[in-house]
Short mmCIF file of C-alpha atoms in Angstrom, two decimals:
data_model
loop_
_atom_site.label_atom_id
_atom_site.label_comp_id
_atom_site.label_asym_id
_atom_site.label_seq_id
_atom_site.Cartn_x
_atom_site.Cartn_y
_atom_site.Cartn_z
CA UNK A 752 56.62 2.64 -15.35
CA UNK A 753 54.55 5.74 -14.16
CA UNK A 754 53.50 6.49 -17.95
CA UNK A 755 52.51 2.81 -18.33
CA UNK A 756 50.27 2.99 -15.35
CA UNK A 757 48.74 6.19 -16.36
CA UNK A 758 47.78 4.73 -19.71
CA UNK A 759 46.44 1.59 -18.06
CA UNK A 760 44.03 3.86 -16.05
CA UNK A 761 43.05 5.71 -19.10
CA UNK A 762 42.21 2.43 -20.82
CA UNK A 763 39.99 1.65 -17.86
CA UNK A 764 38.36 5.05 -17.99
CA UNK A 765 37.80 4.59 -21.81
CA UNK A 766 36.32 1.20 -21.34
CA UNK A 767 33.83 2.29 -18.74
CA UNK A 768 32.91 5.49 -20.47
CA UNK A 769 32.25 3.40 -23.68
CA UNK A 770 29.79 1.13 -21.85
CA UNK A 771 28.01 4.18 -20.53
CA UNK A 772 28.05 5.95 -23.90
CA UNK A 773 26.49 2.88 -25.54
CA UNK A 774 23.52 3.04 -23.00
CA UNK A 775 23.05 6.71 -24.01
CA UNK A 776 22.05 9.76 -21.94
CA UNK A 777 24.68 9.66 -19.27
CA UNK A 778 26.99 12.58 -18.50
CA UNK A 779 30.38 11.41 -17.01
CA UNK A 780 32.82 12.91 -14.73
CA UNK A 781 36.13 11.41 -13.67
CA UNK A 782 38.24 11.90 -10.69
CA UNK A 783 41.66 10.29 -10.40
CA UNK A 784 43.12 12.86 -7.89
CA UNK A 785 43.46 12.75 -4.04
CA UNK A 786 39.72 12.20 -3.74
CA UNK A 787 40.03 8.91 -5.41
CA UNK A 788 42.99 7.86 -3.47
CA UNK A 789 41.10 8.75 -0.23
CA UNK A 790 38.51 6.12 -1.25
CA UNK A 791 41.32 3.57 -1.82
CA UNK A 792 40.97 3.20 -5.64
CA UNK A 793 42.56 4.57 -8.67
CA UNK A 794 39.42 6.28 -10.39
CA UNK A 795 36.03 7.48 -9.31
CA UNK A 796 33.56 7.84 -12.10
CA UNK A 797 30.41 9.66 -11.61
CA UNK A 798 27.65 8.97 -14.08
CA UNK A 799 24.39 10.71 -14.24
CA UNK A 800 21.24 10.39 -16.49
CA UNK A 801 17.57 11.40 -16.12
CA UNK A 802 16.86 7.93 -14.77
CA UNK A 803 19.78 7.05 -12.80
CA UNK A 804 22.78 8.52 -10.80
CA UNK A 805 25.75 6.54 -9.33
CA UNK A 806 29.45 6.44 -8.81
CA UNK A 807 31.98 3.79 -9.63
CA UNK A 808 35.13 3.24 -7.60
CA UNK A 809 37.62 1.62 -10.11
CA UNK A 810 40.69 -0.19 -9.06
CA UNK A 811 42.96 -0.81 -12.20
CA UNK A 812 45.48 -3.86 -12.54
CA UNK A 813 47.55 -4.83 -15.38
CA UNK A 814 46.70 -8.38 -14.41
CA UNK A 815 44.40 -10.07 -12.02
CA UNK A 816 44.83 -13.86 -11.26
CA UNK A 817 42.35 -15.98 -9.17
CA UNK A 818 44.78 -15.83 -6.37
CA UNK A 819 45.11 -12.02 -6.27
CA UNK A 820 41.29 -11.39 -7.14
CA UNK A 821 40.10 -12.67 -3.72
CA UNK A 822 42.23 -10.20 -1.49
CA UNK A 823 41.62 -7.47 -4.14
CA UNK A 824 37.66 -7.98 -4.09
CA UNK A 825 37.80 -8.15 -0.18
CA UNK A 826 39.39 -4.81 -0.07
CA UNK A 827 37.18 -3.36 -2.68
CA UNK A 828 34.09 -4.36 -0.57
CA UNK A 829 35.46 -2.32 2.30
CA UNK A 830 35.79 0.99 0.42
CA UNK A 831 34.02 3.87 2.21
CA UNK A 832 30.95 5.49 0.73
CA UNK A 833 28.24 4.19 -1.53
CA UNK A 834 30.34 3.99 -4.80
CA UNK A 835 29.91 0.69 -6.70
CA UNK A 836 33.34 -1.28 -6.50
CA UNK A 837 34.59 -2.40 -9.81
CA UNK A 838 37.98 -4.01 -10.92
CA UNK A 839 39.49 -3.49 -14.21
CA UNK A 840 42.28 -5.45 -16.29
CA UNK A 841 42.75 -5.75 -19.92
CA UNK A 842 41.71 -9.35 -19.76
CA UNK A 843 39.49 -10.78 -17.00
CA UNK A 844 39.25 -14.55 -17.01
CA UNK A 845 35.92 -16.38 -16.25
CA UNK A 846 37.17 -17.57 -13.04
CA UNK A 847 38.18 -13.99 -11.83
CA UNK A 848 34.63 -12.78 -13.07
CA UNK A 849 33.06 -15.40 -10.86
CA UNK A 850 35.23 -14.48 -7.91
CA UNK A 851 34.29 -10.83 -8.36
CA UNK A 852 30.64 -11.86 -8.41
CA UNK A 853 30.89 -13.83 -5.21
CA UNK A 854 32.04 -10.85 -3.52
CA UNK A 855 29.45 -8.42 -5.17
CA UNK A 856 32.21 -6.48 -6.97
CA UNK A 857 31.81 -5.41 -10.55
CA UNK A 858 34.37 -6.05 -13.41
CA UNK A 859 35.32 -4.57 -16.71
CA UNK A 860 37.94 -5.70 -19.05
CA UNK A 861 39.64 -4.18 -22.22
CA UNK A 862 37.24 -6.14 -24.59
CA UNK A 863 34.00 -4.64 -23.23
CA UNK A 864 32.94 -7.53 -21.20
CA UNK A 865 31.55 -6.30 -17.82
CA UNK A 866 29.20 -6.95 -14.84
CA UNK A 867 28.03 -3.78 -13.08
CA UNK A 868 25.48 -4.38 -10.54
CA UNK A 869 23.92 -2.36 -7.74
CA UNK A 870 20.56 -3.15 -6.23
CA UNK A 871 20.62 0.17 -4.41
CA UNK A 872 20.86 2.10 -7.84
CA UNK A 873 18.63 -0.37 -9.73
CA UNK A 874 21.69 -1.01 -12.03
CA UNK A 875 22.54 -4.10 -13.94
CA UNK A 876 24.96 -4.06 -16.98
CA UNK A 877 26.13 -7.50 -18.09
CA UNK A 878 28.28 -8.05 -21.25
CA UNK A 879 29.98 -11.40 -22.11
CA UNK A 880 31.61 -13.10 -25.13
CA UNK A 881 33.59 -10.07 -26.30
CA UNK A 882 37.00 -10.92 -27.50
CA UNK A 883 40.01 -8.73 -27.11
CA UNK A 884 41.04 -6.83 -30.23
CA UNK A 885 43.77 -8.51 -32.28
CA UNK A 886 47.24 -7.31 -31.25
CA UNK A 887 48.97 -5.29 -33.83
CA UNK A 888 51.96 -6.98 -35.54
CA UNK A 889 55.40 -6.60 -33.50
CA UNK A 890 56.80 -3.13 -34.48
CA UNK A 891 53.42 -1.52 -35.28
CA UNK A 892 51.93 1.08 -33.13
CA UNK A 893 48.23 1.67 -32.44
CA UNK A 894 47.48 4.94 -34.28
CA UNK A 895 44.66 5.90 -32.13
CA UNK A 896 46.70 5.83 -28.68
CA UNK A 897 46.83 9.29 -27.21
CA UNK A 898 50.39 10.19 -28.55
CA UNK A 899 50.10 8.30 -31.82
CA UNK A 900 46.62 10.17 -32.62
CA UNK A 901 48.61 13.37 -32.74
CA UNK A 902 50.00 12.03 -36.08
CA UNK A 903 46.59 10.96 -37.29
CA UNK A 904 45.24 14.41 -36.47
CA UNK A 905 48.07 16.04 -38.45
CA UNK A 906 47.38 13.85 -41.51
CA UNK A 907 43.37 14.55 -41.22
CA UNK A 908 44.12 18.29 -40.76
CA UNK A 909 45.60 18.47 -44.34
CA UNK A 910 44.35 15.14 -45.96
CA UNK A 911 45.29 16.01 -49.53
CA UNK A 912 48.98 16.48 -48.70
CA UNK A 913 51.82 14.01 -48.99
CA UNK A 914 54.08 13.69 -45.83
CA UNK A 915 57.57 12.78 -45.13
CA UNK A 916 58.13 10.95 -41.89
CA UNK A 917 60.51 13.59 -40.34
CA UNK A 918 58.05 16.37 -41.49
CA UNK A 919 55.35 14.66 -39.50
CA UNK A 920 57.64 14.00 -36.55
CA UNK A 921 58.73 17.75 -36.52
CA UNK A 922 55.20 19.14 -36.84
CA UNK A 923 54.48 21.54 -33.92
CA UNK A 924 51.18 19.80 -33.07
CA UNK A 925 52.82 16.31 -33.26
CA UNK A 926 56.28 16.43 -31.56
CA UNK A 927 56.93 12.71 -31.32
CA UNK A 928 60.01 10.60 -32.40
CA UNK A 929 60.64 9.57 -35.91
CA UNK A 930 60.63 6.01 -34.73
CA UNK A 931 57.00 6.46 -33.62
CA UNK A 932 55.88 7.97 -36.72
CA UNK A 933 57.37 5.10 -38.67
CA UNK A 934 55.46 2.64 -36.75
CA UNK A 935 52.13 4.56 -37.17
CA UNK A 936 52.92 5.01 -40.72
CA UNK A 937 53.27 1.19 -41.07
CA UNK A 938 50.08 0.53 -39.27
CA UNK A 939 48.05 3.04 -41.46
CA UNK A 940 49.43 1.34 -44.55
CA UNK A 941 48.88 -2.07 -43.49
CA UNK A 942 45.24 -1.29 -42.50
CA UNK A 943 44.58 0.32 -45.79
CA UNK A 944 44.12 4.08 -44.69
CA UNK A 945 47.13 5.33 -46.55
CA UNK A 946 49.66 4.46 -49.30
CA UNK A 947 53.38 5.34 -49.67
CA UNK A 948 54.52 6.85 -53.05
CA UNK A 949 57.91 8.08 -53.55
CA UNK A 950 58.59 8.12 -49.85
CA UNK A 951 55.72 10.28 -49.21
CA UNK A 952 52.58 9.20 -47.10
CA UNK A 953 49.15 9.86 -48.47
CA UNK A 954 45.73 9.05 -47.03
CA UNK A 955 44.09 6.62 -49.15
CA UNK A 956 40.93 6.44 -46.90
CA UNK A 957 40.64 9.62 -44.77
CA UNK A 958 36.94 8.97 -44.23
CA UNK A 959 37.44 5.63 -42.95
CA UNK A 960 40.34 6.75 -40.72
CA UNK A 961 38.25 9.32 -39.00
CA UNK A 962 35.31 7.15 -38.59
CA UNK A 963 37.60 4.41 -36.76
CA UNK A 964 39.17 7.12 -34.80
CA UNK A 965 35.80 8.58 -33.69
CA UNK A 966 34.63 4.90 -32.69
CA UNK A 967 37.69 4.51 -30.39
CA UNK A 968 38.02 8.13 -29.15
CA UNK A 969 37.21 8.29 -25.38
CA UNK A 970 36.78 11.98 -24.97
CA UNK A 971 38.34 14.22 -22.16
CA UNK A 972 40.41 12.68 -19.34
CA UNK A 973 37.98 14.35 -16.88
CA UNK A 974 34.84 16.43 -16.93
CA UNK A 975 33.70 18.42 -14.00
CA UNK A 976 30.06 19.89 -13.97
CA UNK A 977 30.10 23.43 -12.93
CA UNK A 978 27.47 26.02 -12.28
CA UNK A 979 27.98 29.94 -12.76
CA UNK A 980 25.40 32.64 -12.38
CA UNK A 981 23.60 33.28 -15.66
CA UNK A 982 23.22 31.06 -18.69
CA UNK A 983 25.64 28.98 -20.67
CA UNK A 984 27.03 31.87 -22.50
CA UNK A 985 27.69 33.76 -19.25
CA UNK A 986 29.53 30.64 -17.89
CA UNK A 987 31.76 30.61 -21.05
CA UNK A 988 32.64 34.19 -20.49
CA UNK A 989 33.49 33.58 -16.73
CA UNK A 990 35.75 30.65 -17.64
CA UNK A 991 37.34 32.46 -20.35
CA UNK A 992 38.32 35.41 -18.17
CA UNK A 993 39.50 33.30 -15.44
CA UNK A 994 41.87 31.50 -17.97
CA UNK A 995 43.04 34.82 -19.52
CA UNK A 996 43.70 36.29 -16.01
CA UNK A 997 45.89 33.33 -14.94
CA UNK A 998 47.62 32.45 -18.47
CA UNK A 999 45.73 29.07 -18.86
CA UNK A 1000 45.11 27.76 -22.34
CA UNK A 1001 41.46 26.98 -22.98
CA UNK A 1002 38.94 26.57 -25.91
CA UNK A 1003 35.30 26.22 -26.27
CA UNK A 1004 34.40 22.72 -27.06
CA UNK A 1005 31.51 20.38 -27.85
CA UNK A 1006 28.28 22.04 -28.41
CA UNK A 1007 29.85 25.39 -27.43
CA UNK A 1008 32.18 25.18 -30.33
CA UNK A 1009 29.69 23.57 -32.78
CA UNK A 1010 27.21 26.46 -32.49
CA UNK A 1011 29.78 28.99 -33.66
CA UNK A 1012 30.30 27.25 -36.92
CA UNK A 1013 26.93 25.40 -37.37
CA UNK A 1014 24.20 27.79 -36.01
CA UNK A 1015 21.47 25.16 -36.27
CA UNK A 1016 23.16 23.39 -33.34
CA UNK A 1017 21.49 24.28 -29.94
CA UNK A 1018 22.80 23.90 -26.42
CA UNK A 1019 22.09 24.90 -22.71
CA UNK A 1020 25.20 23.34 -21.10
CA UNK A 1021 28.57 24.80 -22.35
CA UNK A 1022 31.71 22.74 -22.49
CA UNK A 1023 35.27 24.18 -22.29
CA UNK A 1024 38.60 22.53 -22.48
CA UNK A 1025 41.05 23.90 -19.95
CA UNK A 1026 44.82 23.03 -19.67
CA UNK A 1027 45.88 20.76 -16.93
CA UNK A 1028 47.27 23.70 -14.95
CA UNK A 1029 43.81 25.03 -14.66
CA UNK A 1030 42.98 21.97 -12.44
CA UNK A 1031 45.55 22.72 -9.88
CA UNK A 1032 43.54 23.11 -6.59
CA UNK A 1033 44.77 26.67 -5.76
CA UNK A 1034 43.93 27.91 -9.06
CA UNK A 1035 40.62 25.99 -9.45
CA UNK A 1036 39.38 27.44 -6.14
CA UNK A 1037 39.71 30.84 -7.63
CA UNK A 1038 37.00 30.08 -10.17
CA UNK A 1039 34.40 30.90 -7.28
CA UNK A 1040 35.17 34.58 -7.76
CA UNK A 1041 34.17 34.44 -11.45
CA UNK A 1042 30.25 34.51 -11.51
CA UNK A 1043 30.23 32.29 -8.43
CA UNK A 1044 31.84 29.07 -10.41
CA UNK A 1045 31.55 26.08 -8.44
CA UNK A 1046 31.19 22.18 -8.86
CA UNK A 1047 27.52 21.25 -9.24
CA UNK A 1048 26.12 17.91 -8.70
CA UNK A 1049 22.78 19.09 -10.29
CA UNK A 1050 21.89 22.11 -12.47
CA UNK A 1051 25.25 22.41 -14.24
CA UNK A 1052 25.49 24.97 -17.00
CA UNK A 1053 28.96 24.22 -17.97
CA UNK A 1054 31.22 21.27 -18.19
CA UNK A 1055 35.09 21.78 -17.64
CA UNK A 1056 36.98 19.27 -19.65
CA UNK A 1057 40.53 18.19 -18.91
CA UNK A 1058 42.27 17.17 -22.04
CA UNK A 1059 43.57 13.64 -22.38
CA UNK A 1060 46.41 15.21 -24.33
CA UNK A 1061 47.46 18.81 -25.28
CA UNK A 1062 46.75 18.08 -28.93
CA UNK A 1063 43.06 18.82 -28.24
CA UNK A 1064 44.05 22.67 -28.59
CA UNK A 1065 45.71 22.06 -32.17
CA UNK A 1066 44.35 24.27 -34.85
CA UNK A 1067 41.95 26.09 -32.25
CA UNK A 1068 40.30 28.98 -33.85
CA UNK A 1069 37.95 31.71 -33.50
CA UNK A 1070 35.26 33.43 -35.70
CA UNK A 1071 36.65 37.03 -35.03
CA UNK A 1072 39.28 38.79 -33.17
CA UNK A 1073 37.10 39.44 -30.30
CA UNK A 1074 35.72 35.91 -30.12
CA UNK A 1075 36.81 33.20 -27.87
CA UNK A 1076 39.00 30.36 -29.06
CA UNK A 1077 37.32 27.05 -29.94
CA UNK A 1078 38.42 23.70 -30.78
CA UNK A 1079 38.99 22.88 -34.60
CA UNK A 1080 36.17 21.28 -36.50
CA UNK A 1081 38.00 17.94 -36.37
CA UNK A 1082 38.31 17.96 -32.52
CA UNK A 1083 34.65 19.21 -32.25
CA UNK A 1084 33.41 16.42 -34.47
CA UNK A 1085 35.37 13.84 -32.31
CA UNK A 1086 33.91 15.27 -28.97
CA UNK A 1087 30.30 15.47 -30.35
CA UNK A 1088 30.38 11.86 -31.73
CA UNK A 1089 30.98 10.35 -28.30
CA UNK A 1090 27.81 11.99 -27.21
CA UNK A 1091 24.64 10.16 -27.79
CA UNK A 1092 21.51 11.69 -29.58
CA UNK A 1093 21.95 15.38 -30.31
CA UNK A 1094 25.80 14.95 -30.12
CA UNK A 1095 25.62 12.82 -33.11
CA UNK A 1096 23.33 15.10 -35.04
CA UNK A 1097 25.58 18.03 -34.30
CA UNK A 1098 28.56 16.03 -35.36
CA UNK A 1099 26.83 15.27 -38.63
CA UNK A 1100 26.39 19.03 -39.11
CA UNK A 1101 30.10 19.75 -38.57
CA UNK A 1102 31.22 16.93 -40.83
CA UNK A 1103 28.90 18.11 -43.69
CA UNK A 1104 30.09 21.69 -43.59
CA UNK A 1105 33.82 21.52 -42.72
CA UNK A 1106 35.29 17.98 -42.85
CA UNK A 1107 33.52 15.85 -45.35
CA UNK A 1108 34.47 17.93 -48.72
CA UNK A 1109 38.12 18.00 -48.06
CA UNK A 1110 38.25 14.45 -46.95
CA UNK A 1111 36.48 13.12 -50.06
CA UNK A 1112 38.62 15.38 -52.32
CA UNK A 1113 41.78 13.98 -50.76
CA UNK A 1114 40.55 10.34 -51.28
CA UNK A 1115 39.95 11.13 -55.01
CA UNK A 1116 43.32 12.79 -55.44
CA UNK A 1117 44.97 9.45 -54.19
CA UNK A 1118 42.86 7.30 -56.52
CA UNK A 1119 44.18 9.65 -59.40
CA UNK A 1120 47.75 9.38 -58.02
CA UNK A 1121 47.52 5.65 -58.12
CA UNK A 1122 46.62 5.59 -61.79
CA UNK A 1123 49.11 8.11 -62.95
#
């Protein structure tokens, strides 16, 4: 039950982040710790752009009926602080949406329908008419859910290989049940991304698979804007030293990783993935002794990213023995694609240099295999 609730919260975060990403220019940080609980909600989302800055207090439910919507909206209207109250459920009926509007509470659903309104923040986002995605057939698993995407990651990391189900399940970066691999395999074959030949799974359309994953990829579970003395590179060094001193897994990410392999990429705000343990309050507070690291509402020179799953560290690499670890080209591409403007340009550079050639070669190999 706990895992189901956690995944539902992640769905809500992805839905709101997706809306803000489409608007472009927003940096987003997410809190679902005690600070959110203190406000009486599941998640607090802080969004900032050159033109606007606001917080969303998000309450997440599996189902909201007209009967439960009234009491829920009344409670949301009484939340402390200036955050915009918003409710989320995978499906929001027109009547529930109307009730939320009557109480001046926003709503978001799993299909992307929403109303986010705040006169104080000069904000109005209204989307209607989007239908929930078709459910996969019974026994078929969504290949882009957090755990299933580990399988997709392994396939795309060696796109020209043929894989056995057991080999995928036992891959060190996958570590899931054989049953789950079988369900994801069926989904990939049914959607035309892969074929099965002599009990081996081959990627038929690795480019399309990557594009679809990038479209649905929501990014880190949380990102905390930080300020350190010095520039972005000094901030990276400070976080790296803090992680090494306390045995915390980490890797440069986003623009920080892209610049190491595509020097034409420029950046002034670093990004670093830090394992969950680094977000423990006692350990996090020690960052202050490393170049004065602290949370920053403005003037951040580093974003501390909390991974949605440990797989973001898969195939981490460095450009030299004394160089810091950085996310793989695949992970770097996914993170950059979700950033508007320069992020997509940097993602294109990573794709052209590191991902495109092997993906196209793999697709050609499968075409030859089908005609043998």
